[in-house]
Short mmCIF file of C-alpha atoms in Angstrom, two decimals:
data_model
loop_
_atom_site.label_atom_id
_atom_site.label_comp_id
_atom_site.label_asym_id
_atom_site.label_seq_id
_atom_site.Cartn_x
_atom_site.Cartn_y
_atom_site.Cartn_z
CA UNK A 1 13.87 -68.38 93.23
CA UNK A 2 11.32 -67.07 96.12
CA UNK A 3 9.04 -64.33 95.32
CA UNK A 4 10.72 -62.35 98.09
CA UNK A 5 14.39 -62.86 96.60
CA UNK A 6 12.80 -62.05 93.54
CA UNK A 7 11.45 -58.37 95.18
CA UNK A 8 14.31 -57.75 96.62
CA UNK A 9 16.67 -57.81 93.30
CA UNK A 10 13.72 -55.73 91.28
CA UNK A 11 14.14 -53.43 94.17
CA UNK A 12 18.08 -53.31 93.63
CA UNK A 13 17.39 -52.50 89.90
CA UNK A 14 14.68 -49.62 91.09
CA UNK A 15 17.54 -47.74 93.11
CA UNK A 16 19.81 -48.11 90.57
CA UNK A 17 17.90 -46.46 87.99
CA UNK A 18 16.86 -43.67 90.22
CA UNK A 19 20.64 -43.27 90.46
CA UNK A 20 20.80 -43.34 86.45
CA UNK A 21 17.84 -40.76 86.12
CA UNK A 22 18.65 -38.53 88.82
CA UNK A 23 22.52 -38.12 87.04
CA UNK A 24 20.79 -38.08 83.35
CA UNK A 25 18.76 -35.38 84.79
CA UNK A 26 21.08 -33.16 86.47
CA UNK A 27 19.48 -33.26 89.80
CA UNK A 28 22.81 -33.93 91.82
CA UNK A 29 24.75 -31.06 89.36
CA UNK A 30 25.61 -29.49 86.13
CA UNK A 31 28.32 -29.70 84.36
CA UNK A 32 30.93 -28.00 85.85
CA UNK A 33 29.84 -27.89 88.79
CA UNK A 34 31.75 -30.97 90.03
CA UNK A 35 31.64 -34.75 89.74
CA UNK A 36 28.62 -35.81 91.18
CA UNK A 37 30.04 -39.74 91.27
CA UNK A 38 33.14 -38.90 92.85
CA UNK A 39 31.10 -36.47 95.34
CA UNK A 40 28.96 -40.13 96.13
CA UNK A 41 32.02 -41.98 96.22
CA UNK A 42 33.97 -39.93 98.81
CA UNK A 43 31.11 -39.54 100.75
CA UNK A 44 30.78 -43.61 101.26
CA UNK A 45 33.94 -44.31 101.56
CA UNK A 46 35.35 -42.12 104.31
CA UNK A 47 32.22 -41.89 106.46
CA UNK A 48 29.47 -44.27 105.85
CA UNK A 49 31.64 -47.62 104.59
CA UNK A 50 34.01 -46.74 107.67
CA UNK A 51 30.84 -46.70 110.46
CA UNK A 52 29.55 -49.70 109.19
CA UNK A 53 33.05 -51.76 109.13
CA UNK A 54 33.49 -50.18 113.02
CA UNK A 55 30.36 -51.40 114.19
CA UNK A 56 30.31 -54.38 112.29
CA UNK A 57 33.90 -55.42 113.85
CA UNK A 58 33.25 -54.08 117.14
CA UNK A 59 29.98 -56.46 117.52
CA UNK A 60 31.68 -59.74 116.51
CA UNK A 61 30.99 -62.67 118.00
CA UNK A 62 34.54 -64.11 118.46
CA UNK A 63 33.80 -66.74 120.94
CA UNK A 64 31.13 -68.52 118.95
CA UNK A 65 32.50 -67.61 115.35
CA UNK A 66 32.12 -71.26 113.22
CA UNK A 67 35.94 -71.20 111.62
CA UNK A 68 35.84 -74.02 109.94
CA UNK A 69 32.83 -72.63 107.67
CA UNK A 70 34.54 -69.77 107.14
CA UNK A 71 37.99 -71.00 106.47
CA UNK A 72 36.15 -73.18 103.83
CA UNK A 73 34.78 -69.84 102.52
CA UNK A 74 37.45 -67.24 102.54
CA UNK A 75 40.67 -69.84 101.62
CA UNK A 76 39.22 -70.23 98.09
CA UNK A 77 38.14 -66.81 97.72
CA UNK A 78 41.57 -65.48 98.83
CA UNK A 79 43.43 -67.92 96.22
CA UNK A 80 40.78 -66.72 93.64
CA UNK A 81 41.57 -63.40 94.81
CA UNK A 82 45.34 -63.56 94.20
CA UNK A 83 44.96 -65.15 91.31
CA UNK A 84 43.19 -62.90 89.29
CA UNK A 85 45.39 -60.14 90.90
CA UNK A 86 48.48 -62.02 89.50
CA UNK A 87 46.92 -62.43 86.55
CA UNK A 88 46.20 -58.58 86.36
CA UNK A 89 49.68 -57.62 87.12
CA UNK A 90 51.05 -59.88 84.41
CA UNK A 91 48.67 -58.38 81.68
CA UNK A 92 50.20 -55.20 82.99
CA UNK A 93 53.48 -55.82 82.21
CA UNK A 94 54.51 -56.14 85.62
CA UNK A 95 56.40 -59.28 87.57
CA UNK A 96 55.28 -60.12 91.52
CA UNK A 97 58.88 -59.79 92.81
CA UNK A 98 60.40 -57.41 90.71
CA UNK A 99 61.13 -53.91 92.07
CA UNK A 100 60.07 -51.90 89.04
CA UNK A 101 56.95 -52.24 87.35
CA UNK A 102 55.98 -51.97 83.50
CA UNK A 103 53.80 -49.96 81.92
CA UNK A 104 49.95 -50.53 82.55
CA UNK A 105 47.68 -50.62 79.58
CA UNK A 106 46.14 -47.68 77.76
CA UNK A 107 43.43 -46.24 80.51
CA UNK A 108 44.94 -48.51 83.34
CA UNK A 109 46.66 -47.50 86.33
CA UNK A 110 48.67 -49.65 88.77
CA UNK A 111 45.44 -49.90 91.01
CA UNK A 112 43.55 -52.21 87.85
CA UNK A 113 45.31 -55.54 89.09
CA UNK A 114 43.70 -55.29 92.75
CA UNK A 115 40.51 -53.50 91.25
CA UNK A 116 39.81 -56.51 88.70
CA UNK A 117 40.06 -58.99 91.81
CA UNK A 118 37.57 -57.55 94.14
CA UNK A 119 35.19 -57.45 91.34
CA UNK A 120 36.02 -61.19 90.90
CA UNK A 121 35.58 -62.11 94.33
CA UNK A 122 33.70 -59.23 96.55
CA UNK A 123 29.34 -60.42 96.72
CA UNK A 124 26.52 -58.64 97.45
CA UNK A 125 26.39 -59.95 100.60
CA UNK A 126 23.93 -57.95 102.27
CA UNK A 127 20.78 -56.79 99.55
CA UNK A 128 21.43 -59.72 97.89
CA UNK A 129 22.81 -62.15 100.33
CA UNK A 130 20.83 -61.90 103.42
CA UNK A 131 17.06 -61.92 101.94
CA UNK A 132 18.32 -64.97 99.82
CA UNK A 133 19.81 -67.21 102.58
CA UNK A 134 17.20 -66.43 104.97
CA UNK A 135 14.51 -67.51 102.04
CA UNK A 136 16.46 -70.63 101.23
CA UNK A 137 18.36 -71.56 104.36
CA UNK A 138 16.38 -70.27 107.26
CA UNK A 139 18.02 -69.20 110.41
CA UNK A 140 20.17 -71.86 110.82
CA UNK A 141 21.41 -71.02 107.16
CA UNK A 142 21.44 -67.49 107.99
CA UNK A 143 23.35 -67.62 111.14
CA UNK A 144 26.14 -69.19 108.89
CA UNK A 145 25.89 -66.70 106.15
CA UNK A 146 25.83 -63.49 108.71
CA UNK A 147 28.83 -64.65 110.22
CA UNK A 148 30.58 -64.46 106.81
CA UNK A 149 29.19 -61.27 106.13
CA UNK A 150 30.84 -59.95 109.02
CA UNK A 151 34.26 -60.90 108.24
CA UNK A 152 33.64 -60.00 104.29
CA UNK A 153 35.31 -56.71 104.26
CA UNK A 154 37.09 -57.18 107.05
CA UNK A 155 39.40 -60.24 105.04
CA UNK A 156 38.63 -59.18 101.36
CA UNK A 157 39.09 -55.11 101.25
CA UNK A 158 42.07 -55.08 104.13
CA UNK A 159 43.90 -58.07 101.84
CA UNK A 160 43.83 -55.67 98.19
CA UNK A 161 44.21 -52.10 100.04
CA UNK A 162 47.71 -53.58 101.36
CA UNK A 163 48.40 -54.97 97.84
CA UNK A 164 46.84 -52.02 95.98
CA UNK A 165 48.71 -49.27 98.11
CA UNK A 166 52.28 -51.79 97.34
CA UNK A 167 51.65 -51.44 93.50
CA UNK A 168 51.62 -47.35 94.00
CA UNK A 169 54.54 -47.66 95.68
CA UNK A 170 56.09 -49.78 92.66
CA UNK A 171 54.58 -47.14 90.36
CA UNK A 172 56.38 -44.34 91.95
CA UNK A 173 59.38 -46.14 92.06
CA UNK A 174 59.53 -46.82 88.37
CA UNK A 175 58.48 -43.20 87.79
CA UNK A 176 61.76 -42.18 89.60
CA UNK A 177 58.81 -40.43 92.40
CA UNK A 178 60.02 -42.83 94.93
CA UNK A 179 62.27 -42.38 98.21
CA UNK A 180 64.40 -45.25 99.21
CA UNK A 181 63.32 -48.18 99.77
CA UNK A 182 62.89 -48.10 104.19
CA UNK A 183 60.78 -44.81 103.25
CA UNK A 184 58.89 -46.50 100.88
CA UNK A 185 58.02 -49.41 103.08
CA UNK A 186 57.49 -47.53 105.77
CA UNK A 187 54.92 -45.33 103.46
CA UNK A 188 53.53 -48.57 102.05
CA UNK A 189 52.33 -49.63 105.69
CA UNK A 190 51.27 -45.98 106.63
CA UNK A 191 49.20 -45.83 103.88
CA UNK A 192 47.68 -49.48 104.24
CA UNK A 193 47.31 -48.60 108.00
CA UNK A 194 46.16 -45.15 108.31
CA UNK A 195 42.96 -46.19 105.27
CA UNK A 196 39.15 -45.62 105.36
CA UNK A 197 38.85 -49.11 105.28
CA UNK A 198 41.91 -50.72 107.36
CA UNK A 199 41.59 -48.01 110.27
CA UNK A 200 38.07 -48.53 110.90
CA UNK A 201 38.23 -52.44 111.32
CA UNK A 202 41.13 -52.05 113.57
CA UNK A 203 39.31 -49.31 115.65
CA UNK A 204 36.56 -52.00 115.93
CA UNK A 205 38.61 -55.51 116.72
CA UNK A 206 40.43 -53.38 119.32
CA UNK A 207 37.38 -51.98 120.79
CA UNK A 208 36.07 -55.76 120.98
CA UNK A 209 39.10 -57.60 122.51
CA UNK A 210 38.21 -54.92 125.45
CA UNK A 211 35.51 -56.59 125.74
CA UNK A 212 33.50 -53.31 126.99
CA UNK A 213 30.47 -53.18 124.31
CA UNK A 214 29.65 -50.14 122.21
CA UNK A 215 27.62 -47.88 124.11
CA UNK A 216 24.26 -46.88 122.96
CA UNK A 217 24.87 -43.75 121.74
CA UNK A 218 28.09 -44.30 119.70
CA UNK A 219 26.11 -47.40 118.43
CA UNK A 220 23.02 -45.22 117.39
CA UNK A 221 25.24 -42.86 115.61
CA UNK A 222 27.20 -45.56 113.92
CA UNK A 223 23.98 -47.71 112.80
CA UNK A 224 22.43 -44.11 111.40
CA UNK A 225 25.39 -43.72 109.12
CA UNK A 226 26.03 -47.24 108.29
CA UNK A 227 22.30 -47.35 107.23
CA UNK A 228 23.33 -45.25 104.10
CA UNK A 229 25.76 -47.33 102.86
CA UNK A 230 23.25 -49.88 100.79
CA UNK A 231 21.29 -46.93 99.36
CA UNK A 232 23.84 -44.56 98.77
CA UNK A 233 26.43 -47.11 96.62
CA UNK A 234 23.32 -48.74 94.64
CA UNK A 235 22.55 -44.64 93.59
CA UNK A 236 26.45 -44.40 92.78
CA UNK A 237 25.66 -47.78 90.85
CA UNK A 238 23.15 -45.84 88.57
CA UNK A 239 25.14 -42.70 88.60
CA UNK A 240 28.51 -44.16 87.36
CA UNK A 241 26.14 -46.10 84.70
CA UNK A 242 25.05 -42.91 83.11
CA UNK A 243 28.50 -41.39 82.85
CA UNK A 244 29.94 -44.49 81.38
CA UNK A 245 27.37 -47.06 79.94
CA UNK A 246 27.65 -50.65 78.62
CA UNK A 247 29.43 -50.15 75.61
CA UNK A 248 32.93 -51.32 75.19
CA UNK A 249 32.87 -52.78 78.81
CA UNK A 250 30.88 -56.38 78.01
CA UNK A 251 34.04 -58.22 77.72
CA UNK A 252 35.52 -57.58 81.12
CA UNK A 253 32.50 -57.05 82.70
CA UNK A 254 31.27 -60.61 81.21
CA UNK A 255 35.06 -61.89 82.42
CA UNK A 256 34.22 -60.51 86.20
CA UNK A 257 30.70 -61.76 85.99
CA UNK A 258 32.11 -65.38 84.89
CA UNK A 259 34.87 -65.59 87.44
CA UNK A 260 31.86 -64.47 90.30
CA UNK A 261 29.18 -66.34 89.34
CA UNK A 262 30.90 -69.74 88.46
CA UNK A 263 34.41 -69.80 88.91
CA UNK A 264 34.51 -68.95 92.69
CA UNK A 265 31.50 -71.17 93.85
CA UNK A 266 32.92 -74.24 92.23
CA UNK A 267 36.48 -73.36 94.10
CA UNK A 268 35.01 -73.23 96.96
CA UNK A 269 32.31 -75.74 96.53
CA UNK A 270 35.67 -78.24 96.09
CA UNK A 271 37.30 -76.36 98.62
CA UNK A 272 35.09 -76.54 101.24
CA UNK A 273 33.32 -80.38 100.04
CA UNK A 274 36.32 -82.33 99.79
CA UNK A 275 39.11 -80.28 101.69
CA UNK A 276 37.22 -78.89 104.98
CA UNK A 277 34.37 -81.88 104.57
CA UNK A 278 31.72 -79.64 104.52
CA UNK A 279 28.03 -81.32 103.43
CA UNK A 280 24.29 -80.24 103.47
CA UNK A 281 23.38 -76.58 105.00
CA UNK A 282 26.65 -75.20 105.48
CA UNK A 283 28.21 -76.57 102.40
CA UNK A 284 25.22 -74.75 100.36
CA UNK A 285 25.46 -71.77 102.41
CA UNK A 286 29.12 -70.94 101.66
CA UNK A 287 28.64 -72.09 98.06
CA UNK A 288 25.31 -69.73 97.52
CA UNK A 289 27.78 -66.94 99.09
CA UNK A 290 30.43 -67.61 96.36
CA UNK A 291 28.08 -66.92 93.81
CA UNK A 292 26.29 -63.71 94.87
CA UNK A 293 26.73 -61.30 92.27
CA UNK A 294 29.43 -58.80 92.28
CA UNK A 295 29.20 -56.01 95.08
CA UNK A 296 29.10 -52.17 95.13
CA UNK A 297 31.98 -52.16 97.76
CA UNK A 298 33.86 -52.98 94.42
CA UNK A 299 32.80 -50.10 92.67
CA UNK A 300 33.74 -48.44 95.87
CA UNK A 301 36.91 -49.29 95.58
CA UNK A 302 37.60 -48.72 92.15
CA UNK A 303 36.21 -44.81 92.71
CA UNK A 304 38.45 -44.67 95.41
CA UNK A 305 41.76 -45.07 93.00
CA UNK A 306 39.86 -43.65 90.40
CA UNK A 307 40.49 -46.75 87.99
CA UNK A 308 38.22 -48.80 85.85
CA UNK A 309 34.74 -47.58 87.49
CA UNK A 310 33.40 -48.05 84.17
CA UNK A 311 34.24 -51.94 83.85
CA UNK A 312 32.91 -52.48 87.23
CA UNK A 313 30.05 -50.66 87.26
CA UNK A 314 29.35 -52.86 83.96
CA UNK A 315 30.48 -56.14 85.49
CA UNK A 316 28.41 -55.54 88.76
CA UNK A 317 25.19 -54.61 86.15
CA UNK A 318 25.91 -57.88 84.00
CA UNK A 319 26.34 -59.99 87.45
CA UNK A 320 23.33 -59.35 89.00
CA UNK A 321 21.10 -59.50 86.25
CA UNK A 322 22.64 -62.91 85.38
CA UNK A 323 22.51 -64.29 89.17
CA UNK A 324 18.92 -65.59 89.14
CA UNK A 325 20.06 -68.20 86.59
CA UNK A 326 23.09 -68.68 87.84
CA UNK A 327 21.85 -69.71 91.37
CA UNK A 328 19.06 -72.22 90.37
CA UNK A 329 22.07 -73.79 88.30
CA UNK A 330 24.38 -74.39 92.04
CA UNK A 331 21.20 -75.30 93.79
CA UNK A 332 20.92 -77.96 91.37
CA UNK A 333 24.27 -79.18 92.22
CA UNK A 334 24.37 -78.87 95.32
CA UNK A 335 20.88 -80.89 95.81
CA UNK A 336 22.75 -83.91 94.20
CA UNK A 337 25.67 -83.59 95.52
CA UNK A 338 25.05 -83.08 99.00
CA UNK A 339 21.39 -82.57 99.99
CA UNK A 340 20.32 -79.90 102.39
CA UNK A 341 17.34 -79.01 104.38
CA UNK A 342 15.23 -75.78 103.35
CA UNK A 343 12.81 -74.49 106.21
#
């Protein structure tokens, strides 16, 4: 691993234990006097996660977008996606198809299923991502990666808020909460729809097919608040770490870490090797994306339905801490299997 890699994840650890000290030292509240993490949480995900997905979408590249990388990419990572999802509505009690759910485990709510996956599958694409392709790949390799960066959220986040807001619905169904079933679909979709997350990439791909640009002062005000998005969820990161701690969350958070750090970059290193032919640069570039450690956005998300922040906060901890190792061990693989380049 680069020395500037290197920096860059010490730096990551640095903000998050500013977050830890500033909670453990009641600079951001006293007891009482409101929930600092869910102040943090709010805060990123209805203004600065939304800016950033707007201006992110609105910017695309369309024209020149290289599908067949990113199919290779995002096909595996959706069918890991589902699959843990599945997997977390079974261990719930609950059947995809049936129209009333089961009971959730003890200190699980029906949002746990969709939480677990984008813990699974959602990287740190952008402090850990960027800085690492550009070191290994160069801008060739970087072009690649940034063009799956801009589609990350966009795919992954609009994919579990439709399934997360469907398993309320179930919820309130089975509670006897529900209306019939035309309201509920119809309040399924308004809810997906009309989301801090859906909305805003909408707003954007519409703005784009237009074809018009963002003008410079929308832009400027977007970029300002989208700047705040990396510091503000690493601090969250810190603060959620000194509410909850480690203990009693190393077995999922060693489960999430597993499934991020091995079991998605060998899907999609088969996926993308032997299904979409990939081979040298963008092969390794899609495969070094599929094992980034676990992102904040999941933590994010998990705030956001108030449901296992503890267990992610731990998993995206245990992840990153456990990526340097894990990287060197695909780089490995991927130099025999199919050589690349580095600049």
């Amino acid at each position: 691993m680069t020395a500037a890699v290197a920096a860059k994840l010490l730096g990551l650890f640095v903000t998050v234990a500013l977050g830890w000290i500033a909670a453990r030292q009641r600079w951001l509240g006293q007891p009482g006097e409101g929930d600092p993490a869910r102040l943090l949480g709010n805060a990123a995900f209805y203004l600065f996660v939304p800016a950033l997905l707007v201006r992110t979408t609105a910017r695309l590249d369309l024209a020149h977008m290289p599908w067949g990388t990113v199919a290779a990419f995002f096909v595996p990572a959706l069918l890991l996606l589902f699959a843990v999802y599945v997997w977390g509505r079974r261990r719930a009690g609950q059947h995809l198809g049936a129209s009333e759910g089961g009971s959730a485990p003890s200190g699980e709510g029906a949002a746990a299923p969709a939480v677990r996956a984008i813990t699974a599958t959602f990287g740190n694409s952008v402090q850990v991502g960027i800085p690492f392709a550009a070191a290994l790949f160069g801008e060739t390799g970087l072009a690649i990666h940034i063009a799956l960066v801009s589609l990350h959220a966009l795919l992954l986040l609009s994919v579990l808020t439709a399934l997360v807001e469907l398993d309320l619905a179930r919820e309130r169904q089975a509670q006897g909460e529900g209306a019939a079933l035309r309201h509920t679909l119809l309040l399924t979709a308004r809810n997906t729809i009309i989301h801090p997350v859906v909305l805003p990439v909408l707003v954007g791909l519409a703005w784009n097919l237009t074809g018009w640009g963002v003008p410079p002062v929308v832009d400027d005000a977007l970029a300002t608040l989208a700047a705040a998005v990396v510091p503000l969820c690493l601090v969250l990161i810190g603060v959620n770490l000194e509410s909850y701690g480690l203990q009693g969350q190393w077995r999922g958070a060693l489960q999430a870490s597993l499934l991020k750090l091995l079991v998605l970059p060998a899907l999609v290193l088969l996926v993308a090797r032997f299904g979409f032919g990939l081979e040298g640069l963008p092969l390794a570039v899609v495969v070094v994306m599929a094992a980034l450690p676990a992102g904040s956005n999941a933590l994010i998300f998990a705030q956001r339905y108030n449901t296992l922040q503890a267990e992610t906060t731990a998993a995206i901890v245990v992840s990153t801490v456990a990526f340097a190792p894990a990287a060197w061990l695909w780089l490995a693989v991927l130099a025999a299997l199919s050589p690349f380049a580095s600049p």
